[in-house]
Coordinates of C-alpha atoms in Angstrom, one line a residue:
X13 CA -29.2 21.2 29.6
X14 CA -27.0 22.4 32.3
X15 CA -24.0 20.6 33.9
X16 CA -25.7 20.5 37.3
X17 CA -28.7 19.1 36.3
X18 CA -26.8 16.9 34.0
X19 CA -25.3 14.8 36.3
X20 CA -27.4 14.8 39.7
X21 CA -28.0 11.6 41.2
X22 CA -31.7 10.3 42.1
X23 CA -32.7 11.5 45.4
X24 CA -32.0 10.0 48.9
X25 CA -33.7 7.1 50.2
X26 CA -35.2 4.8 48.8
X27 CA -34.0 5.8 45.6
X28 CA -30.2 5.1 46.7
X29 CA -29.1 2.3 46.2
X30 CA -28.3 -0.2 49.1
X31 CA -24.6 -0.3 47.3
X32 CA -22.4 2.6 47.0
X33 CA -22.0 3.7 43.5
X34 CA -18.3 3.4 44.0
X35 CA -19.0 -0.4 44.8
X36 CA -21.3 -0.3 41.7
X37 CA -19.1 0.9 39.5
X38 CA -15.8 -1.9 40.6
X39 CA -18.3 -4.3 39.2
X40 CA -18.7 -2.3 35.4
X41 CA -16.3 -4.4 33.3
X42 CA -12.7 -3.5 32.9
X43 CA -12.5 -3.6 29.6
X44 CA -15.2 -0.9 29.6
X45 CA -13.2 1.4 31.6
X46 CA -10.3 0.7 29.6
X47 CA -12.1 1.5 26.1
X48 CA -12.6 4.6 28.3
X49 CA -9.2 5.7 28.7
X50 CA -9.0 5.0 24.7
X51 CA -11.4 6.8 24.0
X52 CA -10.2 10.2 26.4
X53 CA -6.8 10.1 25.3
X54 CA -8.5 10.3 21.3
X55 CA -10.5 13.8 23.1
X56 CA -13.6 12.1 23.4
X57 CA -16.4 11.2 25.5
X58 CA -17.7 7.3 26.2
X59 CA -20.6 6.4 28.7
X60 CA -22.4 3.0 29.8
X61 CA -26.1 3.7 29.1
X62 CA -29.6 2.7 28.9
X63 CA -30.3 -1.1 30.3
X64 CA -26.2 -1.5 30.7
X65 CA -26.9 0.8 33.9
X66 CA -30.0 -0.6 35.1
X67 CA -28.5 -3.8 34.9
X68 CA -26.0 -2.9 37.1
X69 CA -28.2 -1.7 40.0
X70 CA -30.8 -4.9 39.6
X71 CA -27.6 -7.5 39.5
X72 CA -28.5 -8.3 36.2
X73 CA -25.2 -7.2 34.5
X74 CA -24.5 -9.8 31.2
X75 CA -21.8 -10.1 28.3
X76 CA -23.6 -7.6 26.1
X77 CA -23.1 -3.7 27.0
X78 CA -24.6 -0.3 25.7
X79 CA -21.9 2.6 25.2
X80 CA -22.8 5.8 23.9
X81 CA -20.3 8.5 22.7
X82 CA -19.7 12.2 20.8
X83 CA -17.8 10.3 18.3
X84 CA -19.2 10.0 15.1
X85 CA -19.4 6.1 13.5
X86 CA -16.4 6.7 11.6
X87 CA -14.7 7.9 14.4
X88 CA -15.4 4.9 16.4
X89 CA -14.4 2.9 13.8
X90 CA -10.7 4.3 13.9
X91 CA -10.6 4.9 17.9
X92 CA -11.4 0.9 18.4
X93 CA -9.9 -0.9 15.2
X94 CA -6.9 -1.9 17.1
X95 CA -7.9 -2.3 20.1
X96 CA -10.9 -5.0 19.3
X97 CA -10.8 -8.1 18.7
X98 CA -13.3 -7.9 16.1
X99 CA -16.0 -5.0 14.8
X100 CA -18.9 -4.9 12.6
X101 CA -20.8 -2.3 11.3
X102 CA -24.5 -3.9 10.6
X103 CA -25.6 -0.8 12.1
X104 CA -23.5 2.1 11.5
X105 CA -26.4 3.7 9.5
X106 CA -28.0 4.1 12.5
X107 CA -24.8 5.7 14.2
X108 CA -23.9 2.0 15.7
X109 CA -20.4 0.2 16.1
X110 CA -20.3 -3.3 17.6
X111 CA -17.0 -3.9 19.0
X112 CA -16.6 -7.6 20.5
X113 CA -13.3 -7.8 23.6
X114 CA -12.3 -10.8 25.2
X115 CA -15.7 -11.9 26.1
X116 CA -17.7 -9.3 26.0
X117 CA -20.0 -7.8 23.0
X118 CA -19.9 -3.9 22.9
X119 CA -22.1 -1.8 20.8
X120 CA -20.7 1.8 20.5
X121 CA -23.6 4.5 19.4
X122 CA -23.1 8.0 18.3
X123 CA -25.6 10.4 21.0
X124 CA -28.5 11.2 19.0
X125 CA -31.8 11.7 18.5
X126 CA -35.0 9.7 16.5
X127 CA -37.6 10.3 15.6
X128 CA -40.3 9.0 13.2
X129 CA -42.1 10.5 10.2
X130 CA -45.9 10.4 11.1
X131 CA -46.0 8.2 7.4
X132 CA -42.8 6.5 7.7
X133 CA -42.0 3.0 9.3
X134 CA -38.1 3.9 9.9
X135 CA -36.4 6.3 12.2
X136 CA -34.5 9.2 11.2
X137 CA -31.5 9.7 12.7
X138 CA -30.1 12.8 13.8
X139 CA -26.4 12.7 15.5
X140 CA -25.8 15.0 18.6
X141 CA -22.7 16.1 20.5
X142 CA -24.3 16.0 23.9
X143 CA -25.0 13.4 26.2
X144 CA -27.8 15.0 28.1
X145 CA -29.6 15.5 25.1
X146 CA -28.8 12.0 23.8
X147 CA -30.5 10.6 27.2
X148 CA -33.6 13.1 26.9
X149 CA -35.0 11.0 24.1
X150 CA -34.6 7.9 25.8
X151 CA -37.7 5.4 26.2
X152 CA -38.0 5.6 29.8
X153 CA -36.1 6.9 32.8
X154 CA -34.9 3.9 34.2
X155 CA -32.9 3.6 30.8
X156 CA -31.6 7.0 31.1
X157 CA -29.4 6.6 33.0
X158 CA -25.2 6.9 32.6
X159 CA -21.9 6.2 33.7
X160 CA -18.9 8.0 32.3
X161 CA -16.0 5.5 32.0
X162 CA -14.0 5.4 33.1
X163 CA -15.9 5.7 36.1
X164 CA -13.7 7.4 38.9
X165 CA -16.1 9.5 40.8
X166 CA -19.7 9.7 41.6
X167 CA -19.9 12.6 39.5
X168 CA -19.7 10.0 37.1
X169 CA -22.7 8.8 37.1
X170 CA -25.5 10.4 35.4
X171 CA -29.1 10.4 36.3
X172 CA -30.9 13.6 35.3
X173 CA -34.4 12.3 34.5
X174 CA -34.7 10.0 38.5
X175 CA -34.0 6.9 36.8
X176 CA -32.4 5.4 40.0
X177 CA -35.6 6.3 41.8
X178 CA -38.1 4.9 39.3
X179 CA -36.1 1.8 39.2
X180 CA -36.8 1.2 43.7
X181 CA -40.3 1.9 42.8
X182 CA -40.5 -0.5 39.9
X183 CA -42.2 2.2 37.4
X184 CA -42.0 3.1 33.8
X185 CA -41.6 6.5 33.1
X186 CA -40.3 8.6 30.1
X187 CA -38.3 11.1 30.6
X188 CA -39.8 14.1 29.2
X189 CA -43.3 14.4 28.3
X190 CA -45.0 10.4 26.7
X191 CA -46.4 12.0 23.9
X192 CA -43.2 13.3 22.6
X193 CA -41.5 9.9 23.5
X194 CA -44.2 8.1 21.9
X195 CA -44.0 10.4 18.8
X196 CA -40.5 10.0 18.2
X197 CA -40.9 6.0 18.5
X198 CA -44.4 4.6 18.4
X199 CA -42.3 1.2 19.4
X200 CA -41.7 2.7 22.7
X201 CA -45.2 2.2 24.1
X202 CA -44.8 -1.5 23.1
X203 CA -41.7 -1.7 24.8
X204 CA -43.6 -0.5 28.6
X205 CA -45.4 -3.5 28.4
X206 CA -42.5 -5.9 27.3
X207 CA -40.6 -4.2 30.5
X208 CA -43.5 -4.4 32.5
X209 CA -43.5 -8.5 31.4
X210 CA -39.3 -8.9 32.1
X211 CA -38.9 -6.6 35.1
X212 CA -42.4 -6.7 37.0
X213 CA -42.3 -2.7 36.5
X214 CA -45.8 -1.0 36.1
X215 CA -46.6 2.1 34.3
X216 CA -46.9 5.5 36.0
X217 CA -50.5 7.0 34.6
X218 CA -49.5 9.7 32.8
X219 CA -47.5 7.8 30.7
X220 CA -50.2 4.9 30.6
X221 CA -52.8 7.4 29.4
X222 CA -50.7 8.7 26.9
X223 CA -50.4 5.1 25.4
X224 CA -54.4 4.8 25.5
X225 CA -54.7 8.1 23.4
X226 CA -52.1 7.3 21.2
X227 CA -52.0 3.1 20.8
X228 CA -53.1 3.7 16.9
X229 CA -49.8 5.2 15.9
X230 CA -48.4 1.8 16.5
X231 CA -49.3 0.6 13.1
X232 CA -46.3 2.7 11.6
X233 CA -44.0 0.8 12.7
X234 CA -42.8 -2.7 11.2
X235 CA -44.0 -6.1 11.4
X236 CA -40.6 -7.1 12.3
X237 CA -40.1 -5.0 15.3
X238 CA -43.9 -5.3 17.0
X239 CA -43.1 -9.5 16.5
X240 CA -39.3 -8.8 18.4
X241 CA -41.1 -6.9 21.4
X242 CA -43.9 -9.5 21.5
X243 CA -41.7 -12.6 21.6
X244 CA -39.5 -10.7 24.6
X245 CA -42.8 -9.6 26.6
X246 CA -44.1 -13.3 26.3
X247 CA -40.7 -14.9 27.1
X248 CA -40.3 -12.5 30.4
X249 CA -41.0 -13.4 34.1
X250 CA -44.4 -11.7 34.1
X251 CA -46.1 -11.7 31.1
X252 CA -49.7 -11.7 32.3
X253 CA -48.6 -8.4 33.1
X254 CA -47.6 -7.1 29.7
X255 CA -50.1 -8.9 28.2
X256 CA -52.5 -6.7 30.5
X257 CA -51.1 -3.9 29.4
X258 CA -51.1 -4.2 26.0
X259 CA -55.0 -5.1 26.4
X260 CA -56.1 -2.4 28.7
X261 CA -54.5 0.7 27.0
X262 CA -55.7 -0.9 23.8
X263 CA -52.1 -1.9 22.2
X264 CA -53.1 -5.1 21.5
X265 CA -56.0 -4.3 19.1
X266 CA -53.1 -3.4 16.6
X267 CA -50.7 -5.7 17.3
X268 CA -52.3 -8.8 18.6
X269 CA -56.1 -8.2 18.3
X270 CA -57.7 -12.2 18.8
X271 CA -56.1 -11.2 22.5
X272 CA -59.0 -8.8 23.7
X273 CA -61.7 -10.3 21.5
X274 CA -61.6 -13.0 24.3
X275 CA -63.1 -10.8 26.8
X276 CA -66.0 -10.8 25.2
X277 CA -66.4 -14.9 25.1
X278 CA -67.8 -16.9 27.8
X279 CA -66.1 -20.3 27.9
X280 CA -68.3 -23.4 27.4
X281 CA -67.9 -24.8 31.3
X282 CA -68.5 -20.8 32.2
X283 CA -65.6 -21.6 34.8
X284 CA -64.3 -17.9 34.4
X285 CA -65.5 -14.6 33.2
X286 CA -64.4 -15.0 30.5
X287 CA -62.0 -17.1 27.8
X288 CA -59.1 -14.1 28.1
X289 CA -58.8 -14.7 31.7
X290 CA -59.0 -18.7 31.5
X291 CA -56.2 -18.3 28.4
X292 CA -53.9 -16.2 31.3
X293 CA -54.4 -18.6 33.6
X294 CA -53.5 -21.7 30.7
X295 CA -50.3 -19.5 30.2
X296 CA -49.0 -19.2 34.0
X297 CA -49.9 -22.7 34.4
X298 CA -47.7 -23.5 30.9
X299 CA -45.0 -21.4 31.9
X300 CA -44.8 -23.4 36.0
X301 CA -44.6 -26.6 33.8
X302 CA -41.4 -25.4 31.9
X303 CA -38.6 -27.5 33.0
X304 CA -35.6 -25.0 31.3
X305 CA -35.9 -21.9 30.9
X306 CA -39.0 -20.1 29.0
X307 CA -40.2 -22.3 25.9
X308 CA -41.3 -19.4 23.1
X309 CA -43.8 -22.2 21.0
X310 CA -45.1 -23.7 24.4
X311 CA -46.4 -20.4 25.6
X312 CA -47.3 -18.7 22.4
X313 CA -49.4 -22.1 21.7
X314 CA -50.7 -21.5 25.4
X315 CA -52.0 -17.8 24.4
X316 CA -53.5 -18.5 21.1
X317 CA -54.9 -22.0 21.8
X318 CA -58.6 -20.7 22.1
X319 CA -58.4 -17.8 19.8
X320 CA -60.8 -19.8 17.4
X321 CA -63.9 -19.3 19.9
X322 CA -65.0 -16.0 19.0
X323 CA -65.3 -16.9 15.2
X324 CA -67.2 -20.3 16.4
X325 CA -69.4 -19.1 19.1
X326 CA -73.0 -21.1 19.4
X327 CA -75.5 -20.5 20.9
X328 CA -77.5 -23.8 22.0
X329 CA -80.7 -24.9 23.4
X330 CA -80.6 -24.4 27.6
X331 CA -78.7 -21.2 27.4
X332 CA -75.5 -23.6 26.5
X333 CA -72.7 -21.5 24.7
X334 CA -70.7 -23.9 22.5
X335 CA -66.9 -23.5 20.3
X336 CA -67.2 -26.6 18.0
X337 CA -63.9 -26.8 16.0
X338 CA -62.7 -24.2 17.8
X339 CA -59.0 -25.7 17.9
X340 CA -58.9 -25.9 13.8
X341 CA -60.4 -22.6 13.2
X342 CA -58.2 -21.2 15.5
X343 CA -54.7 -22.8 14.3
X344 CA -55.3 -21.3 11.4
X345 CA -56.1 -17.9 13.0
X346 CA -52.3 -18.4 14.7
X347 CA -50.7 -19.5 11.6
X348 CA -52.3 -16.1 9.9
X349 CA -51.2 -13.8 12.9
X350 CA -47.4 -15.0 13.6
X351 CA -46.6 -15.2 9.8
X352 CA -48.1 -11.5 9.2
X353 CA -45.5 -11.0 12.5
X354 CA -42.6 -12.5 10.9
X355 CA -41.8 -15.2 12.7
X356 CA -40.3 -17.9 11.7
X357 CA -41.9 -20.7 9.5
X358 CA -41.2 -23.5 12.2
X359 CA -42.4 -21.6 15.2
X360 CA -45.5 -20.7 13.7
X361 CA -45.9 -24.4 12.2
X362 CA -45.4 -25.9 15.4
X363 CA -47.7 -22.9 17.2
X364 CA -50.5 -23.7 14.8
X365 CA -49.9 -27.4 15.5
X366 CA -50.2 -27.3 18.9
X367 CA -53.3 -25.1 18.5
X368 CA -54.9 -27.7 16.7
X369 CA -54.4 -30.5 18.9
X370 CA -55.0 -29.0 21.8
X371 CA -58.5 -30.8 22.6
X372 CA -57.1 -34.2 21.3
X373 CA -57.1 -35.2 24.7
X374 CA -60.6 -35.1 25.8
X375 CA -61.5 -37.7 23.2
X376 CA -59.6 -39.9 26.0
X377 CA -62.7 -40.2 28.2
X378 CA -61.7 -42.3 31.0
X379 CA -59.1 -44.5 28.9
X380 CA -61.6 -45.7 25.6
X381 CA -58.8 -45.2 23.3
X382 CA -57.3 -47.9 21.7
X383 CA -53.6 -48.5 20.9
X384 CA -54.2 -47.5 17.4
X385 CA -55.8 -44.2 18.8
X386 CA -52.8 -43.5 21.4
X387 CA -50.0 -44.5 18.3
X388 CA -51.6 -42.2 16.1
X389 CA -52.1 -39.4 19.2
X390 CA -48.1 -39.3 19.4
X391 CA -47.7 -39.6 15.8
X392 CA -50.2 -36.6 14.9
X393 CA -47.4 -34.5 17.5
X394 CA -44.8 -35.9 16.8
X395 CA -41.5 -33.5 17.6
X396 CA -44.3 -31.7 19.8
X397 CA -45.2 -33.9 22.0
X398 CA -43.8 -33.0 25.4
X399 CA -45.1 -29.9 24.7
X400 CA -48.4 -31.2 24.1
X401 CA -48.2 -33.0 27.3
X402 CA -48.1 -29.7 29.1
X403 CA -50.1 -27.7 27.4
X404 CA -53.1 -30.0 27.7
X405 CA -52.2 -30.1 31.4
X406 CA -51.9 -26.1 31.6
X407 CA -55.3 -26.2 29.6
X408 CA -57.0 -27.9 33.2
X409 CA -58.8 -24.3 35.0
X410 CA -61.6 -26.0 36.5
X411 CA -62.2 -24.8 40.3
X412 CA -63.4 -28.5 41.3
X413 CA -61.0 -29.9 42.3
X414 CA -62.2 -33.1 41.9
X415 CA -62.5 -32.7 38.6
X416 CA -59.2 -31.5 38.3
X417 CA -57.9 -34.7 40.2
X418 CA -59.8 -36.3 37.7
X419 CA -58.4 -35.1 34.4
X420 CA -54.6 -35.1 35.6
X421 CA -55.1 -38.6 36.7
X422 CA -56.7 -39.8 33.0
X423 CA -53.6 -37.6 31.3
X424 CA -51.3 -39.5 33.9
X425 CA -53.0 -43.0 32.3
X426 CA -52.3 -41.7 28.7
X427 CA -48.7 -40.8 29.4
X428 CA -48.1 -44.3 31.0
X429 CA -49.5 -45.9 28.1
X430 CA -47.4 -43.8 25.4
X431 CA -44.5 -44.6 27.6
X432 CA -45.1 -48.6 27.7
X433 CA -46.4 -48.3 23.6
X434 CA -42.9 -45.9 23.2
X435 CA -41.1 -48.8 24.4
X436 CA -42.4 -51.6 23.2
X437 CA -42.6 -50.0 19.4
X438 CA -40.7 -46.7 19.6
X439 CA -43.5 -44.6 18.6
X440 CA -41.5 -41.8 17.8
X441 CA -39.8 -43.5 14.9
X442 CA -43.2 -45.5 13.3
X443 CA -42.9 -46.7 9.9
X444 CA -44.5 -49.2 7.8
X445 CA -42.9 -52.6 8.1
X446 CA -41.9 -52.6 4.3
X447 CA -40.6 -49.7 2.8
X448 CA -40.8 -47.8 -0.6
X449 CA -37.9 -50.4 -2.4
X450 CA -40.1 -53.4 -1.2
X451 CA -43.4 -52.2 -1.9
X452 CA -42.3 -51.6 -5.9
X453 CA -40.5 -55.2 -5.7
X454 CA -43.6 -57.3 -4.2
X455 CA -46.5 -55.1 -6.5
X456 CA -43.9 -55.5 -9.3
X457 CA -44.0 -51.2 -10.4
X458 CA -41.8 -49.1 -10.1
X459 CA -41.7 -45.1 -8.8
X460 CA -44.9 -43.2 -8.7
X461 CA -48.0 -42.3 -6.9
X462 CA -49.2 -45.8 -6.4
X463 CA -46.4 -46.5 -4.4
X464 CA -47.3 -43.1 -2.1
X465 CA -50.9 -44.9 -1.5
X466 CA -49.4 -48.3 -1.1
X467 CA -47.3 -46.7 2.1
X468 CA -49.9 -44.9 3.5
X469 CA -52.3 -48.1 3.6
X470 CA -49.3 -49.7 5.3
X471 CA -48.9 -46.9 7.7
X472 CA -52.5 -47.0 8.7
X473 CA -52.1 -50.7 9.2
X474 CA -49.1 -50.2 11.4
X475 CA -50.7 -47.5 13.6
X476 CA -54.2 -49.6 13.8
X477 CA -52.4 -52.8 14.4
X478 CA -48.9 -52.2 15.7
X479 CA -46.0 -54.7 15.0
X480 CA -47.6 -58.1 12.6
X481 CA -44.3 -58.7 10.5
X482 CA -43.0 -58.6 7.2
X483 CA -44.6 -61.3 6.1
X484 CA -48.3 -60.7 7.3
X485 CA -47.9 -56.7 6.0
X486 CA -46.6 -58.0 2.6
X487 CA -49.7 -60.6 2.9
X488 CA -51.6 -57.5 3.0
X489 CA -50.4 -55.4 0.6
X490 CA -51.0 -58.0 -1.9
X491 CA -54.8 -58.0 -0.8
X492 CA -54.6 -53.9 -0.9
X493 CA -53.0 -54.5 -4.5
X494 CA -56.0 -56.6 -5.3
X495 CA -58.9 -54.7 -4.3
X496 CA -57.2 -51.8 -5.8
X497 CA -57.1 -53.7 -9.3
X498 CA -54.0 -53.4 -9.6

């Protein structure tokens, strides 16, 4: 690639940005342009790339910046050893050098190249001693875009592919042709959508079609990697609209396939089109009930909580559609789908969890529940139940409003009552009145299972009957004792 074409900005309005690029670059770090100088003075080159850039022009600028250089990892190692505070090299066998400064987290890579084997799940690495090159097999054109440090001149900034322009019109484009993007790194066409889902960005329809033809490919890449771009698409400010994405261009039949078997399910109130839209809608309503920030097991819980229907679908007399069990079939569908994802054992627990209890509610009625019933409501969530709270409430899509009014004030009238119960008994900590020590001292036995079912009686009798005292639960653990011969 030539020089010239190398380093020509975006076009004129309303590509440029509102803020002169000198402007822009007085608000790249320092200690970037300093590393810079370093690395001049040693005869080589250093950039800001990729989202580093991007962030710049959308505001977004953070802690954690993208450098790219001719160096080789070895190189790096000896140009920034005494200048960092600290480096590791976790992935210098991909060409990578994290550097941390001050406050700020660096990661130095070599330019190069990947690409994958059509049978292989890893990249191979090739290293390069051109930047152009290096930003040619970047995922999109927003994200190839550079700045040479240290920035001086607007020469400095590079933009060969219209990133700047892409990124006013909010569209996802690769640089060179998709399929060869898409070839090199299957990932990439996952990562459209999770942009799409962080930055409100759509796809341009070349590069969408490409994705449709060649969504299959994306089972060659790991479990590890698909679950990383999945948890950042669903934790981003729009993920309806990656979600979208990944079902229309057919993504999601590989990565997350209960998602567009919903389409095919008409909910049992036939409120929507269908149960994917309703589950869209329970996720935007989950996410406006968030109170810091997104909540990953809230809103996968919210997007998996009815993927159980299309394995329970009935048909019933009056043309009636019916899910019965629906929430337990379908808990264990999410367990199944976020282990083979590799996440973490307590997000898919408490995923599955919520799942499952997701229709406790409606057993409510109009308040029939007993104490017992509400103890063992907040017992049964436990650590979840705040979360419960909202997903149940995000789970509310009827039009009627009246019915709406209906069910938020019955769920208002369970809250109060866990709140007076909470205080009167702290629910959260409920325990039988005599513990493990006590029940071996009154029965007279010492450790073993017989204890285990001596607790659990008294727990049930502490959730059925609340607070009676020590002495009426030991009078009833003697009559337990009894009946149990022992």
């Amino acid at each position: 690639m030539s020089e010239s074409n190398l380093t020509r900005s975006a076009p004129e309005s309303p590509a440029r940005p509102a803020v002169p690029l000198m402007d822009l670059f007085r608000r790249i770090s320092p200690i970037a342009g300093e590393l810079g100088e370093i690395f001049a003075a040693k005869g080589h080159e250093l950039a800001l790339v990729g989202g580093s850039v991007r962030d710049v022009f959308l505001g977004r600028a953070g802690n954690d910046l993208d450098l790219t250089t001719d160096a080789r990892p070895e190189r790096v190692l000896e140009i920034v050893r005494d200048w960092a505070d600290s480096v590791w090299t976790i992935g210098i066998d991909f060409g990578t050098v994290g550097v941390r400064k001050g406050g700020l987290l660096l990661e130095i890579t070599t330019y190069r190249s990947e690409a994958y084997d059509p049978k292989s799940r890893k990249p191979e690495v090739a290293y390069g001693d051109d930047l152009g090159e290096d930003l040619s097999r970047r995922d999109f054109a927003v994200n190839a875009m550079a700045v040479r440090l240290p920035a001086r001149e607007p020469a400095d900034f590079v933009d060969p592919y219209g990133g700047l322009a892409d990124l006013a019109a909010k569209v996802l484009r690769t640089p060179g042709p998709p399929e060869r993007s898409f070839d090199d790194d299957p990932l990439r066409m996952l990562r459209a959508a999770r942009f799409a889902a962080q930055l409100g960005f759509s796809i341009d329809p070349p590069t969408f079609e490409a994705v449709k033809r060649m969504a299959e490919r994306i089972e060659i890449v790991s479990a590890e990697r698909i679950q990383a771009e999945l948890d950042k698409l669903i934790q981003g400010a729009h993920p309806r609209r990656g979600l979208t994405l990944l079902v229309d261009s057919g993504l999601a039949a590989h990565v997350l396939p209960e998602l567009p078997k919903l389409r095919l399910e008409i909910d049992e109130h036939h409120r929507h089109k269908d149960v994917y839209e309703h589950t869209l809608i329970v996720l935007e309503q989950a996410i406006a009930l968030e109170e810091s920030g997104p909540d990953r097991v809230l809103r996968w819980a919210a997007l998996l909580h009815d993927i159980g229907k299309p394995k329970t679908r009935r048909h019933e007399p009056g043309g009636r559609v019916s899910f019965h069990h629906h929430e337990v079939v379908g808990a264990q569908m999410a367990k199944k789908r976020l282990s083979e994802l590799k996440f973490p054992k307590d997000v898919v627990a408490d995923v599955a969890r919520l799942v499952e209890l997701h229709l406790r509610f409606h057993g409510y009625g109009t308040g029939e529940w007993t104490d017992s019933a509400v103890r063992r409501y907040v017992r049964d969530a436990g650590h979840l139940l705040d979360r419960l709270h909202k997903l149940t409430r995000a789970d509310c899509t009827t039009r009627n409003k009246r019915k709406a009014l209906a069910l938020s004030r019955t769920y208002d009238h369970l809250e109060e009552r866990i709140a007076r119960l909470a205080e009167e008994e702290e629910l959260a900590k409920i325990r039988p009145e005599l513990d493990g020590n006590e029940i071996q001292r009154i029965l007279g036995i010492g450790p073993g299972p017989v204890v285990g079912k001596a607790y659990k009686f008294l727990l049930d009798m502490r959730l059925d009957k609340g607070l009676i005292g020590k002495d009426a639960a030991e009078e009833a653990l003697r009559a337990w004792a009894e009946s149990q011969g022992l």
